[in-house]
Coordinates of C-alpha atoms in Angstrom, one line a residue:
X1 CA -42.3 -51.4 -43.4
X2 CA -43.5 -54.8 -42.2
X3 CA -41.8 -56.4 -45.8
X4 CA -38.9 -54.7 -45.3
X5 CA -38.3 -55.2 -41.5
X6 CA -38.6 -59.0 -42.4
X7 CA -36.5 -58.6 -45.4
X8 CA -34.0 -57.0 -43.1
X9 CA -34.2 -60.0 -40.5
X10 CA -33.3 -62.6 -42.9
X11 CA -30.9 -60.2 -44.4
X12 CA -29.2 -59.8 -40.5
X13 CA -29.2 -63.5 -39.6
X14 CA -27.2 -64.2 -43.1
X15 CA -24.8 -62.0 -41.9
X16 CA -24.6 -63.1 -38.4
X17 CA -24.2 -66.8 -39.2
X18 CA -21.1 -65.6 -41.8
X19 CA -19.5 -63.3 -38.8
X20 CA -20.0 -66.9 -36.5
X21 CA -18.3 -68.6 -39.3
X22 CA -15.8 -66.1 -40.1
X23 CA -14.5 -66.2 -36.3
X24 CA -14.0 -69.8 -36.2
X25 CA -12.2 -69.7 -39.5
X26 CA -10.1 -67.0 -38.5
X27 CA -9.4 -68.4 -34.8
X28 CA -8.4 -72.1 -36.2
X29 CA -6.6 -71.1 -39.3
X30 CA -4.3 -68.4 -37.5
X31 CA -3.1 -70.9 -35.3
X32 CA -2.1 -73.1 -38.3
X33 CA -0.9 -70.4 -40.4
X34 CA 1.8 -67.8 -40.7
X35 CA 1.4 -64.1 -41.0
X36 CA 3.1 -64.4 -44.0
X37 CA 1.0 -67.1 -45.4
X38 CA -2.3 -65.1 -44.7
X39 CA -0.4 -62.5 -46.5
X40 CA -0.2 -64.0 -49.8
X41 CA -3.2 -65.2 -50.0
X42 CA -5.1 -61.9 -49.4
X43 CA -2.6 -60.4 -51.9
X44 CA -3.9 -63.4 -54.4
X45 CA -7.7 -62.9 -53.7
X46 CA -7.5 -59.1 -53.6
X47 CA -6.0 -59.1 -57.2
X48 CA -8.5 -61.3 -58.2
X49 CA -11.4 -59.3 -56.5
X50 CA -10.5 -56.3 -58.8
X51 CA -10.9 -57.9 -61.7
X52 CA -14.0 -59.6 -60.4
X53 CA -15.4 -56.0 -59.8
X54 CA -15.3 -55.5 -63.5
X55 CA -16.4 -58.5 -64.2
X56 CA -19.7 -58.2 -62.8
X57 CA -20.4 -54.9 -64.4
X58 CA -22.9 -53.6 -62.5
X59 CA -25.1 -56.5 -64.0
X60 CA -26.6 -57.0 -60.5
X61 CA -27.3 -53.2 -59.4
X62 CA -28.9 -52.9 -62.8
X63 CA -31.5 -56.0 -61.8
X64 CA -32.2 -54.4 -58.7
X65 CA -33.6 -51.0 -60.1
X66 CA -34.5 -51.6 -63.4
X67 CA -38.0 -50.1 -63.4
X68 CA -39.3 -53.3 -66.1
X69 CA -37.7 -56.4 -66.0
X70 CA -37.9 -58.5 -69.1
X71 CA -36.5 -62.0 -69.9
X72 CA -34.4 -60.4 -72.7
X73 CA -32.8 -57.8 -70.0
X74 CA -32.0 -60.9 -67.6
X75 CA -30.4 -62.8 -70.9
X76 CA -28.4 -59.8 -71.9
X77 CA -27.2 -59.3 -67.9
X78 CA -25.9 -63.0 -68.1
X79 CA -24.6 -62.7 -71.2
X80 CA -22.3 -59.4 -70.8
X81 CA -21.6 -61.2 -67.5
X82 CA -20.3 -64.5 -69.1
X83 CA -18.1 -62.2 -72.0
X84 CA -16.5 -60.5 -69.3
X85 CA -15.7 -63.6 -67.4
X86 CA -14.1 -65.3 -69.8
X87 CA -12.0 -62.4 -71.1
X88 CA -11.0 -61.0 -67.6
X89 CA -10.4 -64.8 -66.5
X90 CA -7.8 -65.2 -69.3
X91 CA -6.2 -62.1 -68.3
X92 CA -5.6 -62.5 -64.5
X93 CA -4.7 -66.0 -65.5
X94 CA -1.6 -65.0 -67.9
X95 CA -0.8 -62.3 -65.5
X96 CA -0.1 -64.5 -62.1
X97 CA 3.9 -64.9 -63.3
X98 CA 4.7 -61.2 -63.0
X99 CA 2.2 -60.3 -60.2
X100 CA 4.4 -63.2 -58.4
X101 CA 7.6 -61.7 -59.9
X102 CA 6.6 -58.8 -58.4
X103 CA 5.6 -59.3 -54.9
X104 CA 9.0 -61.9 -55.0
X105 CA 6.3 -64.6 -54.0
X106 CA 6.2 -67.9 -56.6
X107 CA 3.2 -69.4 -54.4
X108 CA 1.1 -66.2 -55.6
X109 CA 1.1 -68.0 -58.9
X110 CA -0.8 -70.8 -57.9
X111 CA -2.9 -69.1 -55.6
X112 CA -4.3 -66.3 -58.4
X113 CA -4.5 -69.6 -60.9
X114 CA -6.9 -71.3 -58.7
X115 CA -8.9 -68.1 -57.6
X116 CA -9.8 -67.7 -61.0
X117 CA -11.8 -70.9 -61.0
X118 CA -14.5 -68.7 -59.6
X119 CA -15.4 -66.7 -62.4
X120 CA -16.9 -70.1 -63.9
X121 CA -19.6 -69.7 -61.0
X122 CA -20.4 -65.8 -61.1
X123 CA -21.8 -65.8 -64.5
X124 CA -24.9 -68.0 -63.4
X125 CA -24.5 -66.9 -59.2
X126 CA -24.6 -62.6 -59.8
X127 CA -27.7 -62.5 -61.6
X128 CA -29.8 -65.0 -60.0
X129 CA -29.1 -64.0 -56.5
X130 CA -29.8 -59.9 -58.0
X131 CA -33.2 -61.0 -59.1
X132 CA -33.9 -62.7 -55.3
X133 CA -33.4 -59.8 -54.1
X134 CA -35.3 -57.8 -56.5
X135 CA -38.1 -59.8 -55.4
X136 CA -37.5 -59.5 -51.7
X137 CA -36.5 -62.9 -51.0
X138 CA -34.0 -62.8 -48.4
X139 CA -34.8 -65.5 -46.7
X140 CA -34.0 -67.7 -49.5
X141 CA -30.8 -65.7 -50.0
X142 CA -29.9 -66.2 -46.6
X143 CA -29.9 -70.0 -46.7
X144 CA -27.5 -69.6 -50.1
X145 CA -25.2 -67.3 -47.9
X146 CA -25.0 -69.8 -45.0
X147 CA -24.4 -72.7 -47.3
X148 CA -21.9 -70.9 -48.9
X149 CA -20.4 -70.0 -45.6
X150 CA -20.7 -73.5 -44.3
X151 CA -18.3 -75.0 -47.2
X152 CA -16.0 -72.4 -47.0
X153 CA -15.2 -72.9 -43.1
X154 CA -15.2 -76.7 -43.6
X155 CA -12.4 -76.5 -46.2
X156 CA -10.1 -73.8 -44.8
X157 CA -9.9 -75.4 -41.4
X158 CA -9.9 -79.1 -42.7
X159 CA -7.4 -77.9 -45.8
X160 CA -5.3 -76.2 -43.6
X161 CA -5.2 -79.3 -40.9
X162 CA -4.0 -81.4 -44.0
X163 CA -1.0 -78.9 -44.5
X164 CA -2.2 -76.8 -47.7
X165 CA -0.8 -73.7 -46.5
X166 CA -2.0 -70.3 -47.6
X167 CA -4.2 -72.8 -50.6
X168 CA -6.5 -74.1 -47.8
X169 CA -8.0 -70.6 -47.9
X170 CA -8.2 -70.0 -51.9
X171 CA -9.5 -73.7 -52.7
X172 CA -12.2 -73.0 -50.1
X173 CA -13.6 -69.7 -51.2
X174 CA -13.9 -71.1 -54.9
X175 CA -15.6 -74.4 -53.5
X176 CA -18.2 -71.6 -51.7
X177 CA -18.5 -69.6 -55.3
X178 CA -19.6 -72.9 -56.6
X179 CA -22.0 -73.5 -53.8
X180 CA -23.5 -70.3 -54.3
X181 CA -24.0 -70.7 -57.9
X182 CA -26.0 -73.9 -57.3
X183 CA -28.0 -72.5 -54.5
X184 CA -29.2 -69.7 -56.7
X185 CA -30.2 -72.0 -59.1
X186 CA -32.2 -73.9 -56.8
X187 CA -33.7 -70.9 -55.1
X188 CA -34.8 -69.2 -58.5
X189 CA -36.5 -72.8 -59.5
X190 CA -33.8 -73.4 -62.3
X191 CA -31.8 -71.2 -64.9
X192 CA -33.4 -69.0 -67.2
X193 CA -33.2 -69.2 -70.9
X194 CA -29.3 -69.9 -71.5
X195 CA -29.7 -68.1 -75.3
X196 CA -27.0 -65.7 -75.4
X197 CA -28.6 -62.1 -75.9
X198 CA -27.1 -58.7 -76.4
X199 CA -30.6 -57.0 -77.2
X200 CA -30.8 -54.8 -74.3
X201 CA -26.9 -53.9 -74.1
X202 CA -28.1 -50.2 -74.0
X203 CA -29.4 -50.5 -70.9
X204 CA -26.9 -52.8 -69.2
X205 CA -23.6 -51.5 -70.5
X206 CA -24.3 -47.3 -69.7
X207 CA -25.3 -48.2 -66.0
X208 CA -22.6 -51.0 -65.5
X209 CA -20.1 -48.8 -66.8
X210 CA -20.5 -46.3 -64.4
X211 CA -21.4 -48.9 -61.3
X212 CA -18.6 -51.0 -62.1
X213 CA -16.2 -48.1 -62.1
X214 CA -17.6 -47.5 -58.7
X215 CA -17.7 -51.1 -57.3
X216 CA -13.9 -51.0 -58.6
X217 CA -12.4 -48.4 -56.9
X218 CA -14.0 -48.9 -53.9
X219 CA -12.6 -52.4 -54.0
X220 CA -9.3 -51.1 -54.9
X221 CA -9.0 -48.8 -52.0
X222 CA -10.2 -51.2 -49.2
X223 CA -7.1 -53.6 -51.1
X224 CA -4.8 -50.3 -51.4
X225 CA -3.4 -51.0 -48.3
X226 CA -2.8 -54.7 -48.3
X227 CA -1.3 -54.4 -52.1
X228 CA 0.9 -52.0 -50.9
X229 CA 2.1 -53.0 -47.8
X230 CA 2.8 -57.1 -49.5
X231 CA 5.3 -55.0 -51.6
X232 CA 6.7 -52.1 -49.7
X233 CA 7.1 -53.7 -46.3
X234 CA 6.8 -57.6 -47.1
X235 CA 3.9 -60.6 -46.7
X236 CA 4.1 -60.5 -43.1
X237 CA 3.1 -56.8 -42.6
X238 CA 0.1 -57.4 -45.4
X239 CA -1.0 -60.7 -43.3
X240 CA -0.8 -58.5 -39.8
X241 CA -2.5 -55.7 -41.4
X242 CA -5.2 -57.9 -42.9
X243 CA -6.0 -59.8 -39.9
X244 CA -6.5 -56.3 -38.1
X245 CA -9.0 -55.0 -40.7
X246 CA -10.6 -58.4 -40.6
X247 CA -11.5 -58.5 -36.6
X248 CA -12.5 -54.7 -37.3
X249 CA -15.0 -55.7 -39.9
X250 CA -16.5 -58.4 -38.3
X251 CA -19.3 -55.6 -36.4
X252 CA -19.6 -53.9 -39.9
X253 CA -20.2 -57.7 -41.6
X254 CA -22.7 -58.4 -38.9
X255 CA -25.0 -55.4 -38.7
X256 CA -24.5 -53.0 -41.3
X257 CA -23.6 -55.0 -44.3
X258 CA -27.0 -56.5 -43.9
X259 CA -28.6 -53.1 -44.4
X260 CA -27.4 -52.5 -47.8
X261 CA -28.8 -55.3 -50.0
X262 CA -32.2 -54.4 -48.1
X263 CA -32.0 -50.9 -48.8
X264 CA -31.6 -50.7 -52.4
X265 CA -34.7 -52.5 -53.5
X266 CA -36.4 -50.7 -51.1
X267 CA -34.9 -47.0 -51.8
X268 CA -35.6 -48.1 -55.4
X269 CA -39.3 -48.7 -54.5
X270 CA -39.8 -45.3 -53.1
X271 CA -37.9 -43.3 -55.5
X272 CA -40.4 -45.2 -58.5
X273 CA -43.2 -44.0 -56.1
X274 CA -42.1 -40.4 -55.9
X275 CA -41.9 -40.7 -52.3
X276 CA -39.0 -38.6 -50.3
X277 CA -36.2 -40.3 -48.8
X278 CA -34.8 -37.6 -45.9
X279 CA -37.0 -39.4 -43.2
X280 CA -35.8 -43.0 -43.7
X281 CA -31.9 -41.9 -44.5
X282 CA -31.7 -40.2 -41.3
X283 CA -33.3 -43.2 -39.5
X284 CA -30.5 -45.5 -41.4
X285 CA -27.5 -43.0 -40.1
X286 CA -29.2 -43.2 -36.3
X287 CA -29.0 -46.8 -36.5
X288 CA -26.2 -47.2 -37.7
X289 CA -23.8 -44.9 -35.9
X290 CA -25.9 -45.8 -32.4
X291 CA -24.9 -49.7 -33.4
X292 CA -21.4 -49.3 -34.9
X293 CA -19.9 -46.0 -32.5
X294 CA -19.9 -47.9 -29.3
X295 CA -18.9 -51.1 -30.8
X296 CA -15.9 -49.7 -32.5
X297 CA -14.6 -47.9 -29.1
X298 CA -15.0 -51.0 -27.5
X299 CA -12.6 -52.7 -30.1
X300 CA -9.9 -50.0 -29.8
X301 CA -10.4 -50.2 -25.5
X302 CA -10.2 -54.2 -25.8
X303 CA -7.7 -54.9 -28.7
X304 CA -5.5 -56.5 -26.8
X305 CA -7.7 -59.7 -25.5
X306 CA -9.4 -59.8 -28.8
X307 CA -6.3 -60.1 -30.5
X308 CA -5.5 -63.1 -28.0
X309 CA -8.5 -64.8 -27.9
X310 CA -9.2 -65.0 -31.8
X311 CA -5.9 -65.1 -33.2
X312 CA -3.5 -66.6 -30.2
X313 CA -0.4 -65.3 -29.1
X314 CA 1.5 -65.5 -32.5
X315 CA -0.4 -62.3 -33.5
X316 CA 0.2 -59.9 -30.6
X317 CA 2.0 -57.1 -33.1
X318 CA -1.6 -57.2 -34.8
X319 CA -3.0 -55.0 -31.6
X320 CA -1.8 -51.6 -32.1
X321 CA -2.8 -51.5 -35.7
X322 CA -6.4 -53.0 -34.8
X323 CA -6.4 -50.1 -32.1
X324 CA -5.7 -47.2 -34.9
X325 CA -8.0 -49.2 -37.5
X326 CA -11.3 -49.0 -35.3
X327 CA -10.8 -45.1 -34.2
X328 CA -10.3 -44.7 -38.1
X329 CA -13.5 -46.4 -39.1
X330 CA -15.5 -43.9 -36.9
X331 CA -16.4 -41.4 -39.6
X332 CA -17.1 -43.8 -42.4
X333 CA -21.2 -43.8 -41.5
X334 CA -21.9 -42.1 -44.4
X335 CA -20.7 -44.7 -46.9
X336 CA -22.7 -47.4 -46.2
X337 CA -26.3 -45.6 -47.5
X338 CA -24.3 -43.7 -50.0
X339 CA -24.5 -46.5 -52.3
X340 CA -27.5 -47.8 -52.6
X341 CA -29.2 -44.5 -52.2
X342 CA -27.1 -43.2 -55.3
X343 CA -28.0 -46.5 -57.3
X344 CA -31.7 -46.3 -56.4
X345 CA -31.9 -42.8 -57.8
X346 CA -29.4 -43.0 -60.5
X347 CA -27.1 -41.1 -60.0
X348 CA -24.0 -44.0 -60.0
X349 CA -22.0 -41.5 -62.6
X350 CA -21.5 -38.8 -59.9
X351 CA -20.4 -41.3 -57.4
X352 CA -17.9 -42.8 -60.3
X353 CA -16.5 -39.4 -61.3
X354 CA -15.9 -38.3 -57.2
X355 CA -14.3 -41.9 -56.7
X356 CA -12.0 -40.9 -59.7
X357 CA -10.5 -38.4 -57.5
X358 CA -10.9 -40.1 -53.5
X359 CA -9.7 -43.0 -54.7
X360 CA -5.9 -41.7 -56.2
X361 CA -5.7 -39.1 -53.6
X362 CA -6.5 -42.0 -50.7
X363 CA -3.7 -44.1 -52.5
X364 CA -1.1 -41.6 -52.4
X365 CA -1.6 -40.7 -48.6
X366 CA -1.3 -44.4 -48.0
X367 CA 1.6 -44.8 -50.3
X368 CA 3.7 -42.0 -48.9
X369 CA 2.3 -43.3 -45.2
X370 CA 4.1 -46.6 -46.1
X371 CA 7.4 -44.9 -45.8
X372 CA 7.1 -44.8 -42.1
X373 CA 5.8 -48.2 -41.4
X374 CA 2.8 -50.5 -40.4
X375 CA 1.5 -48.0 -37.6
X376 CA 1.6 -45.1 -40.2
X377 CA -0.5 -47.0 -42.6
X378 CA -3.2 -47.7 -40.5
X379 CA -3.3 -44.4 -38.9
X380 CA -3.2 -42.7 -42.5
X381 CA -6.9 -44.4 -43.3
X382 CA -8.0 -41.4 -40.8
X383 CA -7.3 -38.9 -43.3
X384 CA -8.6 -41.2 -46.2
X385 CA -11.8 -42.2 -44.4
X386 CA -12.6 -38.6 -43.7
X387 CA -11.8 -37.6 -47.2
X388 CA -14.2 -40.5 -48.8
X389 CA -17.0 -39.3 -46.0
X390 CA -17.1 -36.0 -47.0
X391 CA -17.4 -36.9 -50.3
X392 CA -20.1 -39.3 -49.7
X393 CA -22.1 -37.0 -48.0
X394 CA -22.1 -34.3 -50.5
X395 CA -23.2 -36.8 -52.9
X396 CA -26.0 -37.9 -50.8
X397 CA -27.5 -34.3 -49.9
X398 CA -27.8 -34.2 -53.8
X399 CA -29.9 -36.8 -53.7
X400 CA -32.0 -37.0 -49.9
X401 CA -31.8 -33.5 -49.5
X402 CA -31.8 -33.8 -45.7
X403 CA -31.2 -30.9 -43.0
X404 CA -27.7 -30.8 -41.9
X405 CA -28.8 -29.7 -38.6
X406 CA -31.3 -32.7 -38.5
X407 CA -27.9 -34.8 -39.3
X408 CA -26.0 -33.1 -36.7
X409 CA -28.9 -33.8 -34.1
X410 CA -28.8 -37.2 -35.0
X411 CA -24.7 -37.9 -34.7
X412 CA -25.0 -36.0 -31.7
X413 CA -27.3 -38.2 -30.0
X414 CA -25.0 -41.5 -31.3
X415 CA -21.8 -39.8 -29.9
X416 CA -23.8 -39.8 -26.1
X417 CA -25.0 -43.0 -26.5
X418 CA -21.2 -43.8 -27.7
X419 CA -19.9 -42.2 -24.3
X420 CA -22.5 -43.8 -21.9
X421 CA -21.0 -47.3 -23.4
X422 CA -17.3 -46.6 -23.4
X423 CA -17.2 -44.6 -19.6
X424 CA -18.3 -47.7 -17.5
X425 CA -16.0 -49.9 -19.7
X426 CA -13.3 -47.7 -19.3
X427 CA -14.1 -47.7 -15.6
X428 CA -14.0 -51.0 -15.0
X429 CA -10.6 -51.2 -16.6
X430 CA -9.0 -48.6 -14.4
X431 CA -10.2 -50.2 -11.3
X432 CA -8.6 -53.4 -12.7
X433 CA -5.3 -51.8 -13.0
X434 CA -4.0 -53.6 -16.1
X435 CA -4.4 -50.6 -18.5
X436 CA -5.0 -51.5 -22.2
X437 CA -4.0 -54.8 -21.6
X438 CA -6.9 -56.5 -19.8
X439 CA -7.1 -60.5 -19.0
X440 CA -10.7 -62.1 -20.6
X441 CA -12.3 -61.7 -17.3
X442 CA -12.1 -58.6 -17.1
X443 CA -12.7 -57.8 -20.8
X444 CA -15.9 -59.2 -20.4
X445 CA -16.7 -57.6 -17.0
X446 CA -16.1 -54.6 -19.2
X447 CA -18.3 -55.2 -21.8
X448 CA -21.1 -56.1 -19.8
X449 CA -20.9 -52.6 -18.1
X450 CA -20.8 -51.2 -21.8
X451 CA -24.1 -52.8 -22.9
X452 CA -25.8 -51.7 -19.7
X453 CA -24.6 -48.5 -20.1
X454 CA -25.5 -48.4 -23.7
X455 CA -28.9 -49.5 -23.3
X456 CA -29.4 -47.3 -20.6
X457 CA -28.6 -44.5 -22.9
X458 CA -30.9 -45.2 -25.5
X459 CA -33.9 -45.5 -23.5
X460 CA -33.0 -42.5 -21.6
X461 CA -32.7 -40.5 -24.6
X462 CA -35.5 -42.2 -26.5
X463 CA -33.5 -42.8 -29.5
X464 CA -34.9 -44.7 -32.5
X465 CA -32.7 -47.7 -32.0
X466 CA -34.7 -48.4 -28.9
X467 CA -37.7 -48.3 -30.2
X468 CA -36.3 -51.0 -33.0
X469 CA -34.7 -53.3 -30.0
X470 CA -38.0 -53.3 -28.0
X471 CA -39.7 -54.3 -31.0
X472 CA -37.1 -57.3 -31.7
X473 CA -37.5 -58.0 -28.1
X474 CA -41.4 -58.1 -28.1
X475 CA -41.4 -60.6 -30.7
X476 CA -38.6 -62.6 -29.3
X477 CA -41.2 -62.9 -26.0
X478 CA -42.7 -66.0 -25.5
X479 CA -47.1 -65.4 -26.2
X480 CA -49.1 -65.1 -23.1
X481 CA -51.8 -67.3 -22.3
X482 CA -54.5 -65.1 -23.4
X483 CA -52.6 -64.5 -26.8
X484 CA -52.5 -67.9 -27.2
X485 CA -56.0 -68.5 -26.9

């Protein structure tokens, strides 16, 4: 357990650094680029990311969960990824022109062509990072992530200042991919033997096929609003929606994405040992909801000052979209642990088949909503999120066998904690008389009031998160003289 907590701490450090750098990049670049420029970058990168999901072919997850890791398995994984990178990179390169015509943006051709260069780094970076995670070497993984993040931020800001427009963001992401590959090689102590091999293809291909379907459909669902908006309402709408989602996902990237890379190896180890995982899964849900729900509610309350401070005056149309997106995200809590649990249990096929149902249905809902405008698409995320979470919970229950009453109790506690955080903040805003558009000073006071209410509720209810925070505080507290002796 101590090893898992240490690994989680390193993962959180990596994510915290990434979020801080993302905020810095967003704050500067949003004042240099127009919504349409951000929109064309996001459409181009979304298309490439979808292809990357196929290129990875589940290799990373396969290496993490394999019961026995052999040199032939590692070589097969790298060979499969190299072949797919070459084939899919060529396909997306030639598809750039028709894609640009579809979105009526000549600039999109160059964006896609530059983005494809990152495919050269992936066959090295992804398998080696998977091996490091399997070894629970999250300290080294965190350093790699921080180096890549610094590279991305420096180049994004520098090239944007130099007038590169949307190309500033795409060149920065490509450079970060190569920094990640170089860091993975150094952290692993060099490259494994590069002799191509397909000896273990029977282990890699079946797992990779289903895992790739899950990843691809998940990324497609995440990208669908941008892709639909870019076509139906224009690049400006895609840029505005992208910024709303990016702001809403900052807490998720800070806390929740740090959990999944640690949970997959930990859950796989427990299952290999024949141990039950219902209790740790419920603990994970308790921690996630007690962190996420109050933050999402505060984002909805303080959307106006958040947009003004981080994006600037040219992005005020993001405010109502951000408010809706934040509220729609409350129901997504089951999804953060669903993938690692199902992968660890070897049930990826079931999740893939479920995604083949949820993604088309969600896409249809979003497409219909786009006819009614940008805010309608944001509101449609409530329906699509509820659908995905219901399916994720049903699949997770088949593996975890948690008690529904225990889940209800866990969610009820987190709901009360959320209420204790939101009410003081809403009271401060009501007294200030500025409605949902408070200035930075009132927003800061409301945030402090929310934090006090949140922390008191955790303590009074003996919420599981309270013990975790006490443990973190104890570690950060300087040792007393007696302890030092």
